[in-house]
Amino acid sequence: MRKINTADALLDGKVVLEQPAQGYRAAIDPVLLAASVPAKAGQTALDLGCGAGAAMFCLAARVPGLALTGVELMPEYAACARANIIRNDGLGIFHLLEGDARKLPRILAANSFDHAFANPPYHDSKAYDPGPKAAKAHAHAMTRDDLAAWIKSAHGRLKRKGTLTIIYRADGLADLLEGMAGKFGGLAVMPLWPKSGIAAKRVIVRGIKESKAPLQLLAGMVLHKPDGSYTDEAEAILRGGWIEA
Protein backbone atom coordinates (compact mmCIF):
# COMPACT_ATOMS: atom_id res chain seq x y z
CA MET A 1 0.00 0.00 0.00
CA ARG A 2 1.32 3.43 -0.91
CA LYS A 3 2.21 5.51 2.13
CA ILE A 4 0.57 8.91 2.34
CA ASN A 5 2.30 12.09 3.48
CA THR A 6 0.74 15.38 4.51
CA ALA A 7 2.03 18.94 4.17
CA ASP A 8 1.60 20.92 7.38
CA ALA A 9 2.35 24.56 8.20
CA LEU A 10 4.41 25.65 11.20
CA LEU A 11 5.25 29.14 12.49
CA ASP A 12 2.28 30.74 10.77
CA GLY A 13 3.23 29.17 7.46
CA LYS A 14 6.90 30.17 7.49
CA VAL A 15 7.73 26.45 7.46
CA VAL A 16 5.96 23.81 5.37
CA LEU A 17 6.58 20.30 6.67
CA GLU A 18 5.93 17.15 4.68
CA GLN A 19 5.56 14.21 7.06
CA PRO A 20 3.94 10.77 7.13
CA ALA A 21 0.20 10.78 7.75
CA GLN A 22 0.64 7.75 10.04
CA GLY A 23 3.23 7.05 12.72
CA TYR A 24 5.19 9.76 14.50
CA ARG A 25 4.08 13.28 13.55
CA ALA A 26 5.69 16.49 14.70
CA ALA A 27 3.57 18.46 17.15
CA ILE A 28 4.64 21.42 19.28
CA ASP A 29 7.75 19.84 20.87
CA PRO A 30 10.11 20.56 17.92
CA VAL A 31 8.74 24.10 17.64
CA LEU A 32 9.46 24.75 21.32
CA LEU A 33 12.86 23.12 20.97
CA ALA A 34 13.85 25.35 18.05
CA ALA A 35 12.77 28.42 20.03
CA SER A 36 15.23 27.44 22.79
CA VAL A 37 18.43 27.12 20.73
CA PRO A 38 20.59 30.26 21.18
CA ALA A 39 21.87 30.29 17.60
CA LYS A 40 23.07 33.36 15.73
CA ALA A 41 23.38 34.14 12.03
CA GLY A 42 26.38 32.48 10.42
CA GLN A 43 26.67 29.67 12.97
CA THR A 44 26.33 25.92 12.51
CA ALA A 45 23.82 23.61 14.19
CA LEU A 46 23.30 19.83 14.33
CA ASP A 47 19.84 18.26 14.68
CA LEU A 48 20.12 14.73 16.11
CA GLY A 49 17.28 12.44 15.06
CA CYS A 50 15.77 15.20 12.95
CA GLY A 51 12.78 13.20 11.67
CA ALA A 52 11.13 15.16 8.86
CA GLY A 53 13.09 18.23 9.99
CA ALA A 54 10.51 20.21 11.98
CA ALA A 55 12.93 21.62 14.57
CA MET A 56 15.65 22.20 11.98
CA PHE A 57 13.43 24.23 9.68
CA CYS A 58 11.79 26.15 12.52
CA LEU A 59 15.24 27.18 13.78
CA ALA A 60 16.25 28.25 10.27
CA ALA A 61 13.08 30.33 9.96
CA ARG A 62 14.00 32.15 13.18
CA VAL A 63 17.70 32.71 12.46
CA PRO A 64 18.71 33.71 8.92
CA GLY A 65 22.03 32.49 7.61
CA LEU A 66 22.37 29.28 9.64
CA ALA A 67 24.02 26.15 8.28
CA LEU A 68 22.09 23.16 9.63
CA THR A 69 22.80 19.45 9.47
CA GLY A 70 20.13 16.87 10.25
CA VAL A 71 20.80 13.22 11.02
CA GLU A 72 17.94 10.71 10.73
CA LEU A 73 18.03 6.92 10.99
CA MET A 74 14.67 6.00 9.48
CA PRO A 75 14.60 6.20 5.64
CA GLU A 76 10.93 7.21 5.51
CA TYR A 77 11.56 10.31 7.62
CA ALA A 78 14.89 11.07 5.96
CA ALA A 79 13.06 11.13 2.61
CA CYS A 80 10.58 13.64 4.00
CA ALA A 81 13.42 15.78 5.35
CA ARG A 82 15.02 15.85 1.89
CA ALA A 83 11.72 16.91 0.35
CA ASN A 84 11.36 19.58 3.02
CA ILE A 85 14.78 21.02 2.20
CA ILE A 86 13.33 21.79 -1.25
CA ARG A 87 10.03 23.03 0.16
CA ASN A 88 11.83 25.39 2.56
CA ASP A 89 14.57 26.50 0.19
CA GLY A 90 15.89 29.92 1.15
CA LEU A 91 15.53 29.54 4.92
CA GLY A 92 19.12 28.36 5.40
CA ILE A 93 21.85 25.99 4.27
CA PHE A 94 20.80 22.39 4.91
CA HIS A 95 22.49 19.00 4.87
CA LEU A 96 20.76 15.70 5.55
CA LEU A 97 22.55 12.49 6.52
CA GLU A 98 21.02 9.09 7.12
CA GLY A 99 22.57 7.60 10.21
CA ASP A 100 22.22 6.72 13.88
CA ALA A 101 22.44 9.55 16.41
CA ARG A 102 24.08 7.11 18.82
CA LYS A 103 27.02 6.72 16.44
CA LEU A 104 27.20 9.60 14.03
CA PRO A 105 28.62 9.28 10.52
CA ARG A 106 32.36 9.94 10.38
CA ILE A 107 31.82 12.69 7.84
CA LEU A 108 30.68 14.88 10.73
CA ALA A 109 33.95 16.23 12.09
CA ALA A 110 34.62 16.52 15.81
CA ASN A 111 34.35 19.93 17.45
CA SER A 112 32.74 21.48 14.38
CA PHE A 113 29.28 22.73 15.45
CA ASP A 114 28.23 25.78 17.44
CA HIS A 115 24.98 24.16 18.59
CA ALA A 116 23.32 20.76 18.76
CA PHE A 117 19.70 20.04 19.56
CA ALA A 118 17.45 17.02 19.82
CA ASN A 119 13.89 15.87 20.42
CA PRO A 120 14.76 12.25 21.33
CA PRO A 121 12.22 9.43 21.54
CA TYR A 122 10.62 10.20 24.87
CA HIS A 123 9.33 6.87 26.18
CA ASP A 124 11.42 4.39 28.14
CA SER A 125 11.53 1.39 25.79
CA LYS A 126 11.35 -1.00 28.76
CA ALA A 127 8.01 0.43 29.86
CA TYR A 128 6.47 1.49 26.55
CA ASP A 129 4.02 -0.70 24.63
CA PRO A 130 4.42 0.67 21.11
CA GLY A 131 1.49 -1.11 19.49
CA PRO A 132 1.54 -2.35 15.91
CA LYS A 133 3.13 0.59 14.10
CA ALA A 134 6.90 0.02 13.98
CA ALA A 135 7.78 3.52 12.83
CA LYS A 136 5.88 5.12 15.66
CA ALA A 137 7.40 2.63 18.10
CA HIS A 138 10.92 3.53 17.06
CA ALA A 139 10.19 7.24 17.23
CA HIS A 140 8.79 7.04 20.76
CA ALA A 141 11.03 4.55 22.58
CA MET A 142 14.51 5.04 24.11
CA THR A 143 16.64 3.49 26.84
CA ARG A 144 18.80 5.41 29.29
CA ASP A 145 21.89 4.11 27.48
CA ASP A 146 20.49 5.36 24.16
CA LEU A 147 19.97 8.82 25.64
CA ALA A 148 23.51 8.87 27.03
CA ALA A 149 24.83 7.88 23.58
CA TRP A 150 22.95 10.76 21.92
CA ILE A 151 24.44 13.19 24.44
CA LYS A 152 27.93 11.78 23.92
CA SER A 153 27.55 12.12 20.15
CA ALA A 154 26.52 15.76 20.47
CA HIS A 155 29.36 16.51 22.88
CA GLY A 156 31.94 15.13 20.48
CA ARG A 157 30.73 17.25 17.56
CA LEU A 158 30.38 20.53 19.44
CA LYS A 159 32.98 23.26 19.62
CA ARG A 160 34.21 24.42 23.03
CA LYS A 161 31.38 26.40 24.65
CA GLY A 162 28.93 25.00 22.11
CA THR A 163 25.40 24.37 23.37
CA LEU A 164 23.24 21.26 23.50
CA THR A 165 19.48 21.76 23.84
CA ILE A 166 17.11 18.83 24.41
CA ILE A 167 13.37 18.57 24.96
CA TYR A 168 12.45 15.44 26.89
CA ARG A 169 9.85 13.91 29.16
CA ALA A 170 9.91 15.36 32.68
CA ASP A 171 10.13 11.98 34.40
CA GLY A 172 13.33 11.30 32.44
CA LEU A 173 15.06 14.43 33.74
CA ALA A 174 17.35 12.46 36.08
CA ASP A 175 18.62 10.36 33.15
CA LEU A 176 19.11 13.47 31.06
CA LEU A 177 21.12 15.27 33.75
CA GLU A 178 23.16 12.15 34.44
CA GLY A 179 24.06 11.85 30.77
CA MET A 180 25.12 15.51 30.58
CA ALA A 181 27.14 15.46 33.83
CA GLY A 182 30.84 15.94 33.28
CA LYS A 183 30.28 16.99 29.66
CA PHE A 184 28.11 20.07 29.96
CA GLY A 185 27.83 22.82 32.54
CA GLY A 186 25.70 25.92 32.88
CA LEU A 187 22.68 23.65 32.68
CA ALA A 188 19.31 25.41 32.43
CA VAL A 189 16.16 23.37 33.09
CA MET A 190 12.80 24.73 31.93
CA PRO A 191 9.62 22.86 32.93
CA LEU A 192 6.70 22.84 30.50
CA TRP A 193 3.33 22.51 32.25
CA PRO A 194 0.31 21.34 30.22
CA LYS A 195 -1.95 23.58 32.32
CA SER A 196 -1.57 25.62 35.48
CA GLY A 197 -1.51 23.39 38.56
CA ILE A 198 -0.66 20.24 36.59
CA ALA A 199 2.76 18.59 36.88
CA ALA A 200 5.19 19.23 34.04
CA LYS A 201 5.17 16.57 31.30
CA ARG A 202 8.14 17.94 29.36
CA VAL A 203 11.36 19.79 30.15
CA ILE A 204 13.77 21.71 27.97
CA VAL A 205 17.38 21.38 29.12
CA ARG A 206 20.30 23.32 27.71
CA GLY A 207 23.96 22.88 28.56
CA ILE A 208 27.25 24.44 27.51
CA LYS A 209 30.24 22.28 26.63
CA GLU A 210 33.10 22.68 29.14
CA SER A 211 31.21 25.28 31.18
CA LYS A 212 31.65 25.31 34.96
CA ALA A 213 28.58 27.45 35.64
CA PRO A 214 25.96 26.09 38.09
CA LEU A 215 22.61 24.57 37.16
CA GLN A 216 19.60 26.87 36.91
CA LEU A 217 15.95 25.91 37.35
CA LEU A 218 14.06 28.36 35.17
CA ALA A 219 10.57 29.72 35.75
CA GLY A 220 9.00 27.42 33.16
CA MET A 221 5.99 27.90 30.93
CA VAL A 222 2.31 26.93 31.02
CA LEU A 223 1.21 25.75 27.58
CA HIS A 224 -2.59 25.69 27.79
CA LYS A 225 -5.37 27.74 29.36
CA PRO A 226 -8.12 25.92 31.30
CA ASP A 227 -10.23 25.75 28.11
CA GLY A 228 -7.42 23.94 26.28
CA SER A 229 -6.35 26.85 24.06
CA TYR A 230 -2.74 27.97 24.12
CA THR A 231 -1.61 30.57 26.62
CA ASP A 232 -0.47 33.89 25.18
CA GLU A 233 3.16 32.99 25.88
CA ALA A 234 2.91 29.63 24.13
CA GLU A 235 0.97 31.11 21.21
CA ALA A 236 3.66 33.74 20.67
CA ILE A 237 6.36 31.06 20.49
CA LEU A 238 4.35 28.88 18.11
CA ARG A 239 4.07 31.91 15.83
CA GLY A 240 7.81 32.60 15.81
CA GLY A 241 8.84 33.98 19.21
CA TRP A 242 11.75 32.89 21.39
CA ILE A 243 12.04 31.16 24.74
CA GLU A 244 14.31 33.36 26.81
CA ALA A 245 16.68 31.61 29.19
PDB file of C-alpha atoms in Angstrom, residues 46-219:
ATOM      1  CA  LEU A  46      23.295  19.835  14.329  1.00  0.00           C
ATOM      2  CA  ASP A  47      19.843  18.256  14.683  1.00  0.00           C
ATOM      3  CA  LEU A  48      20.122  14.728  16.111  1.00  0.00           C
ATOM      4  CA  GLY A  49      17.276  12.439  15.060  1.00  0.00           C
ATOM      5  CA  CYS A  50      15.768  15.198  12.954  1.00  0.00           C
ATOM      6  CA  GLY A  51      12.784  13.202  11.670  1.00  0.00           C
ATOM      7  CA  ALA A  52      11.132  15.159   8.863  1.00  0.00           C
ATOM      8  CA  GLY A  53      13.087  18.226   9.988  1.00  0.00           C
ATOM      9  CA  ALA A  54      10.509  20.210  11.979  1.00  0.00           C
ATOM     10  CA  ALA A  55      12.926  21.622  14.573  1.00  0.00           C
ATOM     11  CA  MET A  56      15.650  22.200  11.984  1.00  0.00           C
ATOM     12  CA  PHE A  57      13.428  24.228   9.675  1.00  0.00           C
ATOM     13  CA  CYS A  58      11.790  26.150  12.525  1.00  0.00           C
ATOM     14  CA  LEU A  59      15.236  27.181  13.783  1.00  0.00           C
ATOM     15  CA  ALA A  60      16.252  28.248  10.269  1.00  0.00           C
ATOM     16  CA  ALA A  61      13.081  30.334   9.963  1.00  0.00           C
ATOM     17  CA  ARG A  62      14.003  32.155  13.177  1.00  0.00           C
ATOM     18  CA  VAL A  63      17.701  32.706  12.462  1.00  0.00           C
ATOM     19  CA  PRO A  64      18.707  33.706   8.918  1.00  0.00           C
ATOM     20  CA  GLY A  65      22.031  32.486   7.610  1.00  0.00           C
ATOM     21  CA  LEU A  66      22.368  29.276   9.641  1.00  0.00           C
ATOM     22  CA  ALA A  67      24.023  26.145   8.283  1.00  0.00           C
ATOM     23  CA  LEU A  68      22.090  23.163   9.631  1.00  0.00           C
ATOM     24  CA  THR A  69      22.802  19.448   9.467  1.00  0.00           C
ATOM     25  CA  GLY A  70      20.134  16.870  10.246  1.00  0.00           C
ATOM     26  CA  VAL A  71      20.802  13.223  11.019  1.00  0.00           C
ATOM     27  CA  GLU A  72      17.943  10.713  10.733  1.00  0.00           C
ATOM     28  CA  LEU A  73      18.033   6.920  10.986  1.00  0.00           C
ATOM     29  CA  MET A  74      14.671   5.997   9.477  1.00  0.00           C
ATOM     30  CA  PRO A  75      14.604   6.203   5.643  1.00  0.00           C
ATOM     31  CA  GLU A  76      10.929   7.209   5.513  1.00  0.00           C
ATOM     32  CA  TYR A  77      11.558  10.307   7.620  1.00  0.00           C
ATOM     33  CA  ALA A  78      14.892  11.074   5.962  1.00  0.00           C
ATOM     34  CA  ALA A  79      13.062  11.125   2.614  1.00  0.00           C
ATOM     35  CA  CYS A  80      10.580  13.644   4.002  1.00  0.00           C
ATOM     36  CA  ALA A  81      13.424  15.784   5.347  1.00  0.00           C
ATOM     37  CA  ARG A  82      15.022  15.847   1.892  1.00  0.00           C
ATOM     38  CA  ALA A  83      11.720  16.912   0.353  1.00  0.00           C
ATOM     39  CA  ASN A  84      11.364  19.575   3.019  1.00  0.00           C
ATOM     40  CA  ILE A  85      14.776  21.023   2.197  1.00  0.00           C
ATOM     41  CA  ILE A  86      13.335  21.787  -1.250  1.00  0.00           C
ATOM     42  CA  ARG A  87      10.029  23.031   0.163  1.00  0.00           C
ATOM     43  CA  ASN A  88      11.831  25.388   2.562  1.00  0.00           C
ATOM     44  CA  ASP A  89      14.568  26.505   0.195  1.00  0.00           C
ATOM     45  CA  GLY A  90      15.889  29.922   1.154  1.00  0.00           C
ATOM     46  CA  LEU A  91      15.531  29.542   4.920  1.00  0.00           C
ATOM     47  CA  GLY A  92      19.119  28.361   5.405  1.00  0.00           C
ATOM     48  CA  ILE A  93      21.849  25.990   4.275  1.00  0.00           C
ATOM     49  CA  PHE A  94      20.803  22.387   4.915  1.00  0.00           C
ATOM     50  CA  HIS A  95      22.491  19.002   4.867  1.00  0.00           C
ATOM     51  CA  LEU A  96      20.759  15.696   5.551  1.00  0.00           C
ATOM     52  CA  LEU A  97      22.550  12.487   6.517  1.00  0.00           C
ATOM     53  CA  GLU A  98      21.016   9.085   7.117  1.00  0.00           C
ATOM     54  CA  GLY A  99      22.567   7.597  10.214  1.00  0.00           C
ATOM     55  CA  ASP A 100      22.222   6.724  13.877  1.00  0.00           C
ATOM     56  CA  ALA A 101      22.441   9.551  16.408  1.00  0.00           C
ATOM     57  CA  ARG A 102      24.080   7.106  18.817  1.00  0.00           C
ATOM     58  CA  LYS A 103      27.018   6.718  16.445  1.00  0.00           C
ATOM     59  CA  LEU A 104      27.197   9.596  14.034  1.00  0.00           C
ATOM     60  CA  PRO A 105      28.624   9.281  10.522  1.00  0.00           C
ATOM     61  CA  ARG A 106      32.358   9.942  10.380  1.00  0.00           C
ATOM     62  CA  ILE A 107      31.820  12.686   7.839  1.00  0.00           C
ATOM     63  CA  LEU A 108      30.680  14.884  10.734  1.00  0.00           C
ATOM     64  CA  ALA A 109      33.953  16.230  12.090  1.00  0.00           C
ATOM     65  CA  ALA A 110      34.621  16.524  15.806  1.00  0.00           C
ATOM     66  CA  ASN A 111      34.350  19.931  17.453  1.00  0.00           C
ATOM     67  CA  SER A 112      32.736  21.482  14.377  1.00  0.00           C
ATOM     68  CA  PHE A 113      29.277  22.726  15.449  1.00  0.00           C
ATOM     69  CA  ASP A 114      28.228  25.785  17.445  1.00  0.00           C
ATOM     70  CA  HIS A 115      24.980  24.158  18.592  1.00  0.00           C
ATOM     71  CA  ALA A 116      23.320  20.761  18.764  1.00  0.00           C
ATOM     72  CA  PHE A 117      19.701  20.043  19.556  1.00  0.00           C
ATOM     73  CA  ALA A 118      17.446  17.020  19.824  1.00  0.00           C
ATOM     74  CA  ASN A 119      13.895  15.866  20.420  1.00  0.00           C
ATOM     75  CA  PRO A 120      14.762  12.248  21.333  1.00  0.00           C
ATOM     76  CA  PRO A 121      12.222   9.430  21.540  1.00  0.00           C
ATOM     77  CA  TYR A 122      10.623  10.201  24.873  1.00  0.00           C
ATOM     78  CA  HIS A 123       9.328   6.874  26.181  1.00  0.00           C
ATOM     79  CA  ASP A 124      11.420   4.388  28.135  1.00  0.00           C
ATOM     80  CA  SER A 125      11.528   1.393  25.785  1.00  0.00           C
ATOM     81  CA  LYS A 126      11.354  -0.998  28.756  1.00  0.00           C
ATOM     82  CA  ALA A 127       8.009   0.429  29.856  1.00  0.00           C
ATOM     83  CA  TYR A 128       6.468   1.491  26.552  1.00  0.00           C
ATOM     84  CA  ASP A 129       4.024  -0.704  24.634  1.00  0.00           C
ATOM     85  CA  PRO A 130       4.422   0.668  21.106  1.00  0.00           C
ATOM     86  CA  GLY A 131       1.487  -1.113  19.485  1.00  0.00           C
ATOM     87  CA  PRO A 132       1.539  -2.354  15.908  1.00  0.00           C
ATOM     88  CA  LYS A 133       3.134   0.587  14.102  1.00  0.00           C
ATOM     89  CA  ALA A 134       6.898   0.016  13.980  1.00  0.00           C
ATOM     90  CA  ALA A 135       7.783   3.524  12.825  1.00  0.00           C
ATOM     91  CA  LYS A 136       5.879   5.121  15.658  1.00  0.00           C
ATOM     92  CA  ALA A 137       7.395   2.629  18.102  1.00  0.00           C
ATOM     93  CA  HIS A 138      10.924   3.526  17.057  1.00  0.00           C
ATOM     94  CA  ALA A 139      10.186   7.235  17.230  1.00  0.00           C
ATOM     95  CA  HIS A 140       8.788   7.041  20.760  1.00  0.00           C
ATOM     96  CA  ALA A 141      11.027   4.546  22.584  1.00  0.00           C
ATOM     97  CA  MET A 142      14.506   5.043  24.105  1.00  0.00           C
ATOM     98  CA  THR A 143      16.638   3.488  26.843  1.00  0.00           C
ATOM     99  CA  ARG A 144      18.800   5.410  29.294  1.00  0.00           C
ATOM    100  CA  ASP A 145      21.885   4.111  27.476  1.00  0.00           C
ATOM    101  CA  ASP A 146      20.490   5.362  24.159  1.00  0.00           C
ATOM    102  CA  LEU A 147      19.974   8.824  25.640  1.00  0.00           C
ATOM    103  CA  ALA A 148      23.513   8.865  27.033  1.00  0.00           C
ATOM    104  CA  ALA A 149      24.833   7.881  23.584  1.00  0.00           C
ATOM    105  CA  TRP A 150      22.946  10.764  21.917  1.00  0.00           C
ATOM    106  CA  ILE A 151      24.438  13.191  24.438  1.00  0.00           C
ATOM    107  CA  LYS A 152      27.935  11.780  23.924  1.00  0.00           C
ATOM    108  CA  SER A 153      27.547  12.122  20.154  1.00  0.00           C
ATOM    109  CA  ALA A 154      26.518  15.760  20.468  1.00  0.00           C
ATOM    110  CA  HIS A 155      29.356  16.514  22.884  1.00  0.00           C
ATOM    111  CA  GLY A 156      31.943  15.125  20.484  1.00  0.00           C
ATOM    112  CA  ARG A 157      30.733  17.249  17.558  1.00  0.00           C
ATOM    113  CA  LEU A 158      30.380  20.529  19.444  1.00  0.00           C
ATOM    114  CA  LYS A 159      32.977  23.258  19.620  1.00  0.00           C
ATOM    115  CA  ARG A 160      34.205  24.419  23.033  1.00  0.00           C
ATOM    116  CA  LYS A 161      31.377  26.402  24.651  1.00  0.00           C
ATOM    117  CA  GLY A 162      28.927  25.004  22.112  1.00  0.00           C
ATOM    118  CA  THR A 163      25.403  24.366  23.372  1.00  0.00           C
ATOM    119  CA  LEU A 164      23.241  21.256  23.497  1.00  0.00           C
ATOM    120  CA  THR A 165      19.479  21.758  23.837  1.00  0.00           C
ATOM    121  CA  ILE A 166      17.112  18.831  24.413  1.00  0.00           C
ATOM    122  CA  ILE A 167      13.367  18.568  24.956  1.00  0.00           C
ATOM    123  CA  TYR A 168      12.448  15.442  26.886  1.00  0.00           C
ATOM    124  CA  ARG A 169       9.847  13.914  29.157  1.00  0.00           C
ATOM    125  CA  ALA A 170       9.914  15.361  32.678  1.00  0.00           C
ATOM    126  CA  ASP A 171      10.133  11.980  34.399  1.00  0.00           C
ATOM    127  CA  GLY A 172      13.331  11.304  32.442  1.00  0.00           C
ATOM    128  CA  LEU A 173      15.061  14.434  33.743  1.00  0.00           C
ATOM    129  CA  ALA A 174      17.345  12.458  36.084  1.00  0.00           C
ATOM    130  CA  ASP A 175      18.622  10.360  33.154  1.00  0.00           C
ATOM    131  CA  LEU A 176      19.109  13.467  31.062  1.00  0.00           C
ATOM    132  CA  LEU A 177      21.119  15.274  33.750  1.00  0.00           C
ATOM    133  CA  GLU A 178      23.156  12.147  34.441  1.00  0.00           C
ATOM    134  CA  GLY A 179      24.057  11.854  30.767  1.00  0.00           C
ATOM    135  CA  MET A 180      25.121  15.514  30.585  1.00  0.00           C
ATOM    136  CA  ALA A 181      27.139  15.456  33.831  1.00  0.00           C
ATOM    137  CA  GLY A 182      30.843  15.943  33.279  1.00  0.00           C
ATOM    138  CA  LYS A 183      30.285  16.987  29.658  1.00  0.00           C
ATOM    139  CA  PHE A 184      28.111  20.075  29.958  1.00  0.00           C
ATOM    140  CA  GLY A 185      27.827  22.817  32.545  1.00  0.00           C
ATOM    141  CA  GLY A 186      25.700  25.923  32.882  1.00  0.00           C
ATOM    142  CA  LEU A 187      22.678  23.650  32.683  1.00  0.00           C
ATOM    143  CA  ALA A 188      19.313  25.413  32.434  1.00  0.00           C
ATOM    144  CA  VAL A 189      16.158  23.373  33.092  1.00  0.00           C
ATOM    145  CA  MET A 190      12.800  24.733  31.929  1.00  0.00           C
ATOM    146  CA  PRO A 191       9.623  22.855  32.930  1.00  0.00           C
ATOM    147  CA  LEU A 192       6.700  22.839  30.504  1.00  0.00           C
ATOM    148  CA  TRP A 193       3.335  22.513  32.245  1.00  0.00           C
ATOM    149  CA  PRO A 194       0.308  21.337  30.216  1.00  0.00           C
ATOM    150  CA  LYS A 195      -1.951  23.578  32.316  1.00  0.00           C
ATOM    151  CA  SER A 196      -1.569  25.623  35.480  1.00  0.00           C
ATOM    152  CA  GLY A 197      -1.515  23.392  38.556  1.00  0.00           C
ATOM    153  CA  ILE A 198      -0.656  20.240  36.589  1.00  0.00           C
ATOM    154  CA  ALA A 199       2.758  18.589  36.878  1.00  0.00           C
ATOM    155  CA  ALA A 200       5.185  19.233  34.037  1.00  0.00           C
ATOM    156  CA  LYS A 201       5.166  16.567  31.305  1.00  0.00           C
ATOM    157  CA  ARG A 202       8.143  17.943  29.358  1.00  0.00           C
ATOM    158  CA  VAL A 203      11.359  19.792  30.151  1.00  0.00           C
ATOM    159  CA  ILE A 204      13.769  21.712  27.972  1.00  0.00           C
ATOM    160  CA  VAL A 205      17.378  21.384  29.123  1.00  0.00           C
ATOM    161  CA  ARG A 206      20.297  23.317  27.710  1.00  0.00           C
ATOM    162  CA  GLY A 207      23.961  22.876  28.563  1.00  0.00           C
ATOM    163  CA  ILE A 208      27.253  24.440  27.514  1.00  0.00           C
ATOM    164  CA  LYS A 209      30.243  22.280  26.627  1.00  0.00           C
ATOM    165  CA  GLU A 210      33.100  22.684  29.144  1.00  0.00           C
ATOM    166  CA  SER A 211      31.207  25.281  31.177  1.00  0.00           C
ATOM    167  CA  LYS A 212      31.648  25.315  34.960  1.00  0.00           C
ATOM    168  CA  ALA A 213      28.580  27.452  35.636  1.00  0.00           C
ATOM    169  CA  PRO A 214      25.961  26.089  38.086  1.00  0.00           C
ATOM    170  CA  LEU A 215      22.614  24.571  37.165  1.00  0.00           C
ATOM    171  CA  GLN A 216      19.598  26.873  36.910  1.00  0.00           C
ATOM    172  CA  LEU A 217      15.954  25.910  37.352  1.00  0.00           C
ATOM    173  CA  LEU A 218      14.056  28.358  35.167  1.00  0.00           C
ATOM    174  CA  ALA A 219      10.566  29.722  35.747  1.00  0.00           C
TER     175      ALA A 219
END
